[in-house]
């Protein structure tokens, strides 16, 4: 029998292999220490004891874990710009330490969405904050927002228990304000938000529109409120998208100045006719389903200004939609239509 081949490397090759392995290990260590993003989403972590934080981190995402306490090592990440604590178990007392972590005062984005907070956390230390999200908590008041930096561009406080729009008038740079699914009854304190482009107030208890002349705003949602009138948008000349479904509006009005409007949703209201839409040259999507519109007579004239622009019309579950020629009539009157209700056309 032949002797088994000696597969051992010569000593010089062995040393070279060891050096190569060491170099690769060192390179991995260097890569880790130089990492700028750490994403620990959905790791189901109860604490961060097993996690190493590279000092070079600029983004730390801890979304969807089981954390109830903040690891103090986060407070030493001096280059941190984005911190997401979304969908954890943080209560008010657990996040109080943030207000003392001077080394991360350059934070620009802070997300507490979907936790157990009952009040707005003290984030006054973050003087460059651009995005602040405390949606899906149990916050009953906006008290504390006055301490948030006036550099803020996006504020999200949806799905809480807020009853009053307050402490927001210093946000001169704010572009997005989300306060949907709260208990608001009055639109107020918006007059200083002159750069606001998106306002989301759906699922509240608002009865009247008060936009304080916001001329830069492009998107407004007031779905599922208690509106009975559409007046109040006249000064919002930059408006592109308007969502008013699920209210008690009986008449279309106050739209003549909205020459930039592309999307209009007034579905699930109490409309019996189409009015006030003649001068909307950019209108592309018109949602009128689930109203009480009896006939298509005069419909084309009512939206004459956008005849060639309209690509989507929803009129289902109106009396007028019961006509056998309903779809054919609309296609004839609007040459570029691409969708009628759920029916698509090439």
CSV table of C-alpha atoms in Angstrom, one decimal:
chain,number,residue,atom,x,y,z
A,1,UNK,CA,0.0,0.0,0.0
A,2,UNK,CA,1.3,3.4,-0.9
A,3,UNK,CA,2.1,5.7,2.0
A,4,UNK,CA,-0.6,8.4,2.6
A,5,UNK,CA,0.5,11.7,1.1
A,6,UNK,CA,1.7,14.2,3.6
A,7,UNK,CA,-0.7,17.1,3.3
A,8,UNK,CA,0.9,19.3,5.9
A,9,UNK,CA,2.2,22.7,4.6
A,10,UNK,CA,5.9,23.5,4.8
A,11,UNK,CA,6.6,25.7,7.8
A,12,UNK,CA,7.1,28.8,5.6
A,13,UNK,CA,3.7,28.3,4.0
A,14,UNK,CA,2.1,27.7,7.4
A,15,UNK,CA,3.5,31.0,8.7
A,16,UNK,CA,2.2,32.8,5.6
A,17,UNK,CA,-1.3,31.3,6.1
A,18,UNK,CA,-1.3,32.4,9.8
A,19,UNK,CA,-0.2,36.0,8.8
A,20,UNK,CA,-3.0,36.1,6.1
A,21,UNK,CA,-5.6,34.9,8.7
A,22,UNK,CA,-4.4,37.6,11.2
A,23,UNK,CA,-4.5,40.3,8.5
A,24,UNK,CA,-8.1,39.3,7.5
A,25,UNK,CA,-9.2,39.3,11.2
A,26,UNK,CA,-7.6,42.8,11.6
A,27,UNK,CA,-9.3,44.0,8.5
A,28,UNK,CA,-12.7,42.8,9.8
A,29,UNK,CA,-12.0,44.5,13.1
A,30,UNK,CA,-11.1,47.7,11.2
A,31,UNK,CA,-14.3,47.4,9.1
A,32,UNK,CA,-16.4,47.0,12.2
A,33,UNK,CA,-14.8,49.9,14.0
A,34,UNK,CA,-15.4,52.1,11.0
A,35,UNK,CA,-19.0,51.1,10.4
A,36,UNK,CA,-21.4,54.1,10.2
A,37,UNK,CA,-24.8,52.2,10.2
A,38,UNK,CA,-26.0,49.5,12.6
A,39,UNK,CA,-29.4,48.0,11.8
A,40,UNK,CA,-30.8,45.7,14.5
A,41,UNK,CA,-34.4,45.7,13.3
A,42,UNK,CA,-36.5,42.7,14.5
A,43,UNK,CA,-33.8,41.0,16.6
A,44,UNK,CA,-36.2,40.7,19.5
A,45,UNK,CA,-33.5,42.0,21.9
A,46,UNK,CA,-34.4,42.6,25.5
A,47,UNK,CA,-31.2,44.5,26.1
A,48,UNK,CA,-28.1,45.5,24.2
A,49,UNK,CA,-25.4,43.8,26.3
A,50,UNK,CA,-24.3,41.5,23.5
A,51,UNK,CA,-24.1,44.4,21.0
A,52,UNK,CA,-20.9,46.2,20.1
A,53,UNK,CA,-21.3,49.8,19.2
A,54,UNK,CA,-18.6,51.1,16.7
A,55,UNK,CA,-17.6,54.6,17.8
A,56,UNK,CA,-18.0,55.8,14.1
A,57,UNK,CA,-21.8,55.1,14.1
A,58,UNK,CA,-24.0,57.8,12.5
A,59,UNK,CA,-27.2,55.7,12.3
A,60,UNK,CA,-28.6,53.2,14.8
A,61,UNK,CA,-31.9,51.4,14.1
A,62,UNK,CA,-33.3,49.4,17.0
A,63,UNK,CA,-36.8,49.0,15.5
A,64,UNK,CA,-39.0,46.1,16.6
A,65,UNK,CA,-37.2,44.8,19.6
A,66,UNK,CA,-38.2,44.3,23.3
A,67,UNK,CA,-36.2,47.1,24.8
A,68,UNK,CA,-37.4,49.0,27.8
A,69,UNK,CA,-34.2,50.8,28.8
A,70,UNK,CA,-31.7,52.8,26.9
A,71,UNK,CA,-28.1,51.5,26.8
A,72,UNK,CA,-25.8,54.3,28.2
A,73,UNK,CA,-23.2,53.5,25.6
A,74,UNK,CA,-25.5,55.1,23.0
A,75,UNK,CA,-24.8,58.4,24.7
A,76,UNK,CA,-21.1,58.2,23.8
A,77,UNK,CA,-21.7,57.9,20.0
A,78,UNK,CA,-20.7,61.5,19.3
A,79,UNK,CA,-21.3,61.2,15.5
A,80,UNK,CA,-24.8,59.8,15.8
A,81,UNK,CA,-27.3,61.5,13.5
A,82,UNK,CA,-30.2,59.1,13.3
A,83,UNK,CA,-31.6,57.0,16.2
A,84,UNK,CA,-34.7,54.8,15.8
A,85,UNK,CA,-36.3,53.3,18.9
A,86,UNK,CA,-39.5,52.4,17.1
A,87,UNK,CA,-41.7,49.6,18.2
A,88,UNK,CA,-40.2,48.8,21.6
A,89,UNK,CA,-41.4,49.0,25.2
A,90,UNK,CA,-40.1,52.4,26.3
A,91,UNK,CA,-42.0,54.3,29.0
A,92,UNK,CA,-41.5,58.0,30.0
A,93,UNK,CA,-39.0,57.4,32.8
A,94,UNK,CA,-36.8,55.2,30.5
A,95,UNK,CA,-36.1,57.9,28.0
A,96,UNK,CA,-35.4,60.8,30.5
A,97,UNK,CA,-31.7,60.1,30.3
A,98,UNK,CA,-31.6,61.4,26.7
A,99,UNK,CA,-31.9,65.0,27.9
A,100,UNK,CA,-28.4,64.6,29.6
A,101,UNK,CA,-26.5,62.9,26.8
A,102,UNK,CA,-24.5,65.9,25.6
A,103,UNK,CA,-22.3,63.9,23.3
A,104,UNK,CA,-25.1,63.0,20.9
A,105,UNK,CA,-26.6,66.5,20.9
A,106,UNK,CA,-26.0,66.7,17.1
A,107,UNK,CA,-28.8,64.1,16.5
A,108,UNK,CA,-30.9,65.0,13.5
A,109,UNK,CA,-33.6,62.3,13.5
A,110,UNK,CA,-35.2,60.7,16.6
A,111,UNK,CA,-38.0,58.1,16.3
A,112,UNK,CA,-40.0,56.9,19.3
A,113,UNK,CA,-42.9,55.6,17.2
A,114,UNK,CA,-45.0,52.8,18.8
A,115,UNK,CA,-43.9,52.7,22.4
A,116,UNK,CA,-45.6,53.4,25.7
A,117,UNK,CA,-45.0,57.1,26.1
A,118,UNK,CA,-47.6,59.3,27.8
A,119,UNK,CA,-45.9,62.6,27.3
A,120,UNK,CA,-43.6,64.3,24.8
A,121,UNK,CA,-40.0,63.5,25.9
A,122,UNK,CA,-37.5,66.2,26.7
A,123,UNK,CA,-35.4,66.5,23.6
A,124,UNK,CA,-34.3,70.1,24.0
A,125,UNK,CA,-30.6,69.1,23.9
A,126,UNK,CA,-30.9,68.3,20.2
A,127,UNK,CA,-30.5,71.7,18.6
A,128,UNK,CA,-30.2,70.3,15.1
A,129,UNK,CA,-33.2,68.0,15.1
A,130,UNK,CA,-34.9,67.7,11.8
A,131,UNK,CA,-37.2,64.7,12.2
A,132,UNK,CA,-39.1,63.9,15.5
A,133,UNK,CA,-41.6,61.0,15.6
A,134,UNK,CA,-43.7,60.1,18.7
A,135,UNK,CA,-46.6,58.5,16.8
A,136,UNK,CA,-48.5,55.5,18.1
A,137,UNK,CA,-48.1,56.2,21.8
A,138,UNK,CA,-50.4,57.3,24.6
A,139,UNK,CA,-49.6,61.0,24.6
A,140,UNK,CA,-52.5,63.2,25.7
A,141,UNK,CA,-50.9,66.7,25.3
A,142,UNK,CA,-48.4,68.4,23.1
A,143,UNK,CA,-46.9,70.1,26.1
A,144,UNK,CA,-43.1,69.9,25.8
A,145,UNK,CA,-43.0,70.6,22.0
A,146,UNK,CA,-42.1,74.2,22.8
A,147,UNK,CA,-38.6,72.9,23.9
A,148,UNK,CA,-38.1,71.1,20.6
A,149,UNK,CA,-35.6,72.8,18.3
A,150,UNK,CA,-37.0,75.3,15.7
A,151,UNK,CA,-34.9,73.5,13.1
A,152,UNK,CA,-37.5,70.8,12.9
A,153,UNK,CA,-38.8,69.9,9.4
A,154,UNK,CA,-40.9,66.8,10.1
A,155,UNK,CA,-43.1,66.2,13.2
A,156,UNK,CA,-45.2,63.0,13.6
A,157,UNK,CA,-47.6,62.7,16.5
A,158,UNK,CA,-50.3,60.5,14.9
A,159,UNK,CA,-52.4,57.9,16.8
A,160,UNK,CA,-52.2,59.4,20.3
A,161,UNK,CA,-54.8,61.1,22.5
A,162,UNK,CA,-54.0,64.7,21.8
A,163,UNK,CA,-56.9,67.2,22.2
A,164,UNK,CA,-55.3,70.5,21.3
A,165,UNK,CA,-52.9,71.9,18.7
A,166,UNK,CA,-50.4,73.8,20.8
A,167,UNK,CA,-46.7,74.6,21.2
A,168,UNK,CA,-46.0,74.4,17.5
A,169,UNK,CA,-45.9,78.0,16.5
A,170,UNK,CA,-42.1,78.3,16.7
A,171,UNK,CA,-41.6,75.6,14.0
A,172,UNK,CA,-40.9,78.1,11.2
A,173,UNK,CA,-39.0,75.5,9.1
A,174,UNK,CA,-41.6,72.7,9.5
A,175,UNK,CA,-42.6,71.0,6.2
A,176,UNK,CA,-44.6,68.0,7.4
A,177,UNK,CA,-47.0,67.9,10.3
A,178,UNK,CA,-48.8,64.6,11.1
A,179,UNK,CA,-51.5,64.7,13.8
A,180,UNK,CA,-53.9,62.2,12.4
A,181,UNK,CA,-55.9,59.8,14.7
A,182,UNK,CA,-56.1,62.0,17.8
A,183,UNK,CA,-58.9,63.9,19.5
A,184,UNK,CA,-58.6,67.3,17.9
A,185,UNK,CA,-61.6,69.5,17.5
A,186,UNK,CA,-60.1,72.8,16.3
A,187,UNK,CA,-57.4,73.7,13.7
A,188,UNK,CA,-55.3,76.4,15.3
A,189,UNK,CA,-51.8,77.8,15.8
A,190,UNK,CA,-50.8,77.2,12.2
A,191,UNK,CA,-50.2,80.8,11.2
A,192,UNK,CA,-46.4,80.7,11.7
A,193,UNK,CA,-45.8,77.5,9.8
A,194,UNK,CA,-45.3,79.3,6.6
A,195,UNK,CA,-43.1,76.6,5.1
A,196,UNK,CA,-45.5,73.8,5.8
A,197,UNK,CA,-46.1,71.6,2.7
A,198,UNK,CA,-48.0,68.6,4.2
A,199,UNK,CA,-50.7,68.6,6.9
A,200,UNK,CA,-52.3,65.3,7.9
A,201,UNK,CA,-55.2,65.6,10.3
A,202,UNK,CA,-57.4,62.6,9.3
A,203,UNK,CA,-59.4,60.8,11.9
A,204,UNK,CA,-60.1,63.6,14.3
A,205,UNK,CA,-63.2,65.6,15.4
A,206,UNK,CA,-62.6,68.8,13.4
A,207,UNK,CA,-65.8,70.6,12.3
A,208,UNK,CA,-64.3,73.7,10.5
A,209,UNK,CA,-61.3,74.4,8.3
A,210,UNK,CA,-58.8,77.1,9.5
A,211,UNK,CA,-55.6,77.1,7.6
A,212,UNK,CA,-54.5,80.6,8.4
A,213,UNK,CA,-53.4,81.4,4.8
A,214,UNK,CA,-50.8,78.6,4.4
A,215,UNK,CA,-49.7,79.5,0.8
A,216,UNK,CA,-47.0,76.9,0.5
A,217,UNK,CA,-49.0,73.8,1.5
A,218,UNK,CA,-49.2,71.1,-1.1
A,219,UNK,CA,-51.0,68.2,0.6
A,220,UNK,CA,-53.9,68.3,3.1
A,221,UNK,CA,-55.7,65.4,4.6
A,222,UNK,CA,-58.9,65.9,6.7
A,223,UNK,CA,-60.4,62.5,6.1
A,224,UNK,CA,-62.8,61.1,8.7
A,225,UNK,CA,-63.6,64.3,10.5
A,226,UNK,CA,-66.9,66.2,11.1
A,227,UNK,CA,-66.7,68.7,8.3
A,228,UNK,CA,-69.9,69.9,6.6
A,229,UNK,CA,-68.3,72.6,4.4
A,230,UNK,CA,-65.3,72.8,2.0
A,231,UNK,CA,-64.7,76.5,2.5
A,232,UNK,CA,-61.3,77.5,3.9
A,233,UNK,CA,-58.9,76.4,1.3
A,234,UNK,CA,-59.0,79.6,-0.9
A,235,UNK,CA,-55.6,80.9,0.1
A,236,UNK,CA,-53.8,77.6,-0.3
A,237,UNK,CA,-52.9,78.3,-3.9
A,238,UNK,CA,-50.0,75.8,-4.1
A,239,UNK,CA,-52.3,72.9,-3.0
A,240,UNK,CA,-51.8,69.8,-5.1
A,241,UNK,CA,-53.6,67.0,-3.1
A,242,UNK,CA,-56.7,67.4,-1.0
A,243,UNK,CA,-58.3,64.5,0.9
A,244,UNK,CA,-61.7,65.1,2.4
A,245,UNK,CA,-63.4,61.7,2.4
A,246,UNK,CA,-65.7,60.4,5.1
A,247,UNK,CA,-67.1,63.7,6.2
A,248,UNK,CA,-70.6,65.3,6.0
A,249,UNK,CA,-70.0,67.7,3.0
A,250,UNK,CA,-73.1,68.4,1.0
A,251,UNK,CA,-71.7,71.0,-1.5
A,252,UNK,CA,-68.5,71.4,-3.4
A,253,UNK,CA,-67.2,74.9,-3.0
A,254,UNK,CA,-64.1,77.0,-2.3
A,255,UNK,CA,-62.0,75.4,-5.0
A,256,UNK,CA,-61.7,78.0,-7.7
A,257,UNK,CA,-58.3,79.3,-6.6
A,258,UNK,CA,-56.7,75.9,-6.4
A,259,UNK,CA,-55.2,75.9,-9.9
A,260,UNK,CA,-52.4,73.5,-9.0
A,261,UNK,CA,-54.8,70.8,-7.6
A,262,UNK,CA,-54.0,67.3,-9.0
A,263,UNK,CA,-55.9,65.0,-6.6
A,264,UNK,CA,-59.3,65.7,-5.1
A,265,UNK,CA,-60.9,63.1,-2.9
A,266,UNK,CA,-64.4,63.9,-1.6
A,267,UNK,CA,-65.7,60.3,-1.5
A,268,UNK,CA,-68.1,59.2,1.2
A,269,UNK,CA,-69.8,62.5,1.8
A,270,UNK,CA,-73.3,63.8,1.1
A,271,UNK,CA,-72.8,65.4,-2.3
A,272,UNK,CA,-75.7,65.4,-4.8
A,273,UNK,CA,-74.0,67.3,-7.6
A,274,UNK,CA,-70.6,68.4,-8.9
A,275,UNK,CA,-69.9,72.1,-8.5
A,276,UNK,CA,-67.0,74.5,-8.3
A,277,UNK,CA,-64.5,72.4,-10.2
A,278,UNK,CA,-64.6,74.2,-13.6
A,279,UNK,CA,-61.2,76.0,-13.0
A,280,UNK,CA,-59.0,73.2,-12.0
A,281,UNK,CA,-56.7,72.8,-15.1
A,282,UNK,CA,-54.3,70.3,-13.5
A,283,UNK,CA,-56.8,67.9,-11.9
A,284,UNK,CA,-55.9,64.3,-12.7
A,285,UNK,CA,-57.6,62.2,-10.0
A,286,UNK,CA,-61.2,62.9,-8.9
A,287,UNK,CA,-62.8,60.7,-6.2
A,288,UNK,CA,-66.5,61.1,-5.8
A,289,UNK,CA,-67.6,57.5,-5.0
A,290,UNK,CA,-70.1,56.8,-2.2
A,291,UNK,CA,-72.1,60.0,-2.5
A,292,UNK,CA,-75.6,60.8,-3.7
A,293,UNK,CA,-74.9,62.1,-7.2
A,294,UNK,CA,-78.1,61.3,-9.2
A,295,UNK,CA,-77.0,62.0,-12.8
A,296,UNK,CA,-74.1,62.5,-15.1
A,297,UNK,CA,-75.9,65.4,-16.7
A,298,UNK,CA,-73.6,68.5,-16.5
A,299,UNK,CA,-70.7,66.4,-15.2
A,300,UNK,CA,-68.4,67.1,-18.1
A,301,UNK,CA,-69.1,70.9,-17.9
A,302,UNK,CA,-68.5,70.9,-14.2
A,303,UNK,CA,-64.9,69.7,-14.8
A,304,UNK,CA,-64.4,71.2,-18.2
A,305,UNK,CA,-61.1,72.9,-17.1
A,306,UNK,CA,-59.5,69.5,-16.6
A,307,UNK,CA,-61.1,67.5,-19.4
A,308,UNK,CA,-57.8,66.6,-21.1
A,309,UNK,CA,-56.0,66.0,-17.8
A,310,UNK,CA,-58.3,63.7,-15.9
A,311,UNK,CA,-57.0,60.1,-15.9
A,312,UNK,CA,-58.9,58.7,-12.9
A,313,UNK,CA,-62.5,59.1,-11.9
A,314,UNK,CA,-64.3,57.2,-9.1
A,315,UNK,CA,-68.1,57.5,-9.1
A,316,UNK,CA,-69.1,54.0,-7.9
A,317,UNK,CA,-71.9,53.6,-5.4
A,318,UNK,CA,-73.6,56.8,-6.6
A,319,UNK,CA,-77.1,56.6,-8.2
A,320,UNK,CA,-75.6,57.8,-11.5
A,321,UNK,CA,-73.3,54.8,-11.6
A,322,UNK,CA,-76.3,52.4,-12.1
A,323,UNK,CA,-76.8,53.5,-15.7
A,324,UNK,CA,-75.7,50.8,-18.2
A,325,UNK,CA,-74.0,53.5,-20.3
A,326,UNK,CA,-72.2,55.0,-17.3
A,327,UNK,CA,-68.6,54.0,-18.2
A,328,UNK,CA,-69.1,54.6,-22.0
A,329,UNK,CA,-70.4,58.1,-21.3
A,330,UNK,CA,-67.4,59.0,-19.2
A,331,UNK,CA,-64.9,57.6,-21.7
A,332,UNK,CA,-66.5,59.6,-24.4
A,333,UNK,CA,-66.3,62.8,-22.5
A,334,UNK,CA,-62.8,62.4,-21.1
A,335,UNK,CA,-60.4,61.3,-23.9
A,336,UNK,CA,-57.4,60.6,-21.7
A,337,UNK,CA,-59.2,58.6,-19.0
A,338,UNK,CA,-57.2,55.6,-17.8
A,339,UNK,CA,-59.4,54.4,-14.9
A,340,UNK,CA,-63.0,54.5,-14.0
A,341,UNK,CA,-63.7,53.1,-10.5
A,342,UNK,CA,-61.7,49.8,-10.5
A,343,UNK,CA,-61.7,49.4,-14.2
A,344,UNK,CA,-58.5,50.1,-16.1
A,345,UNK,CA,-58.1,51.1,-19.7
A,346,UNK,CA,-55.1,50.8,-21.9
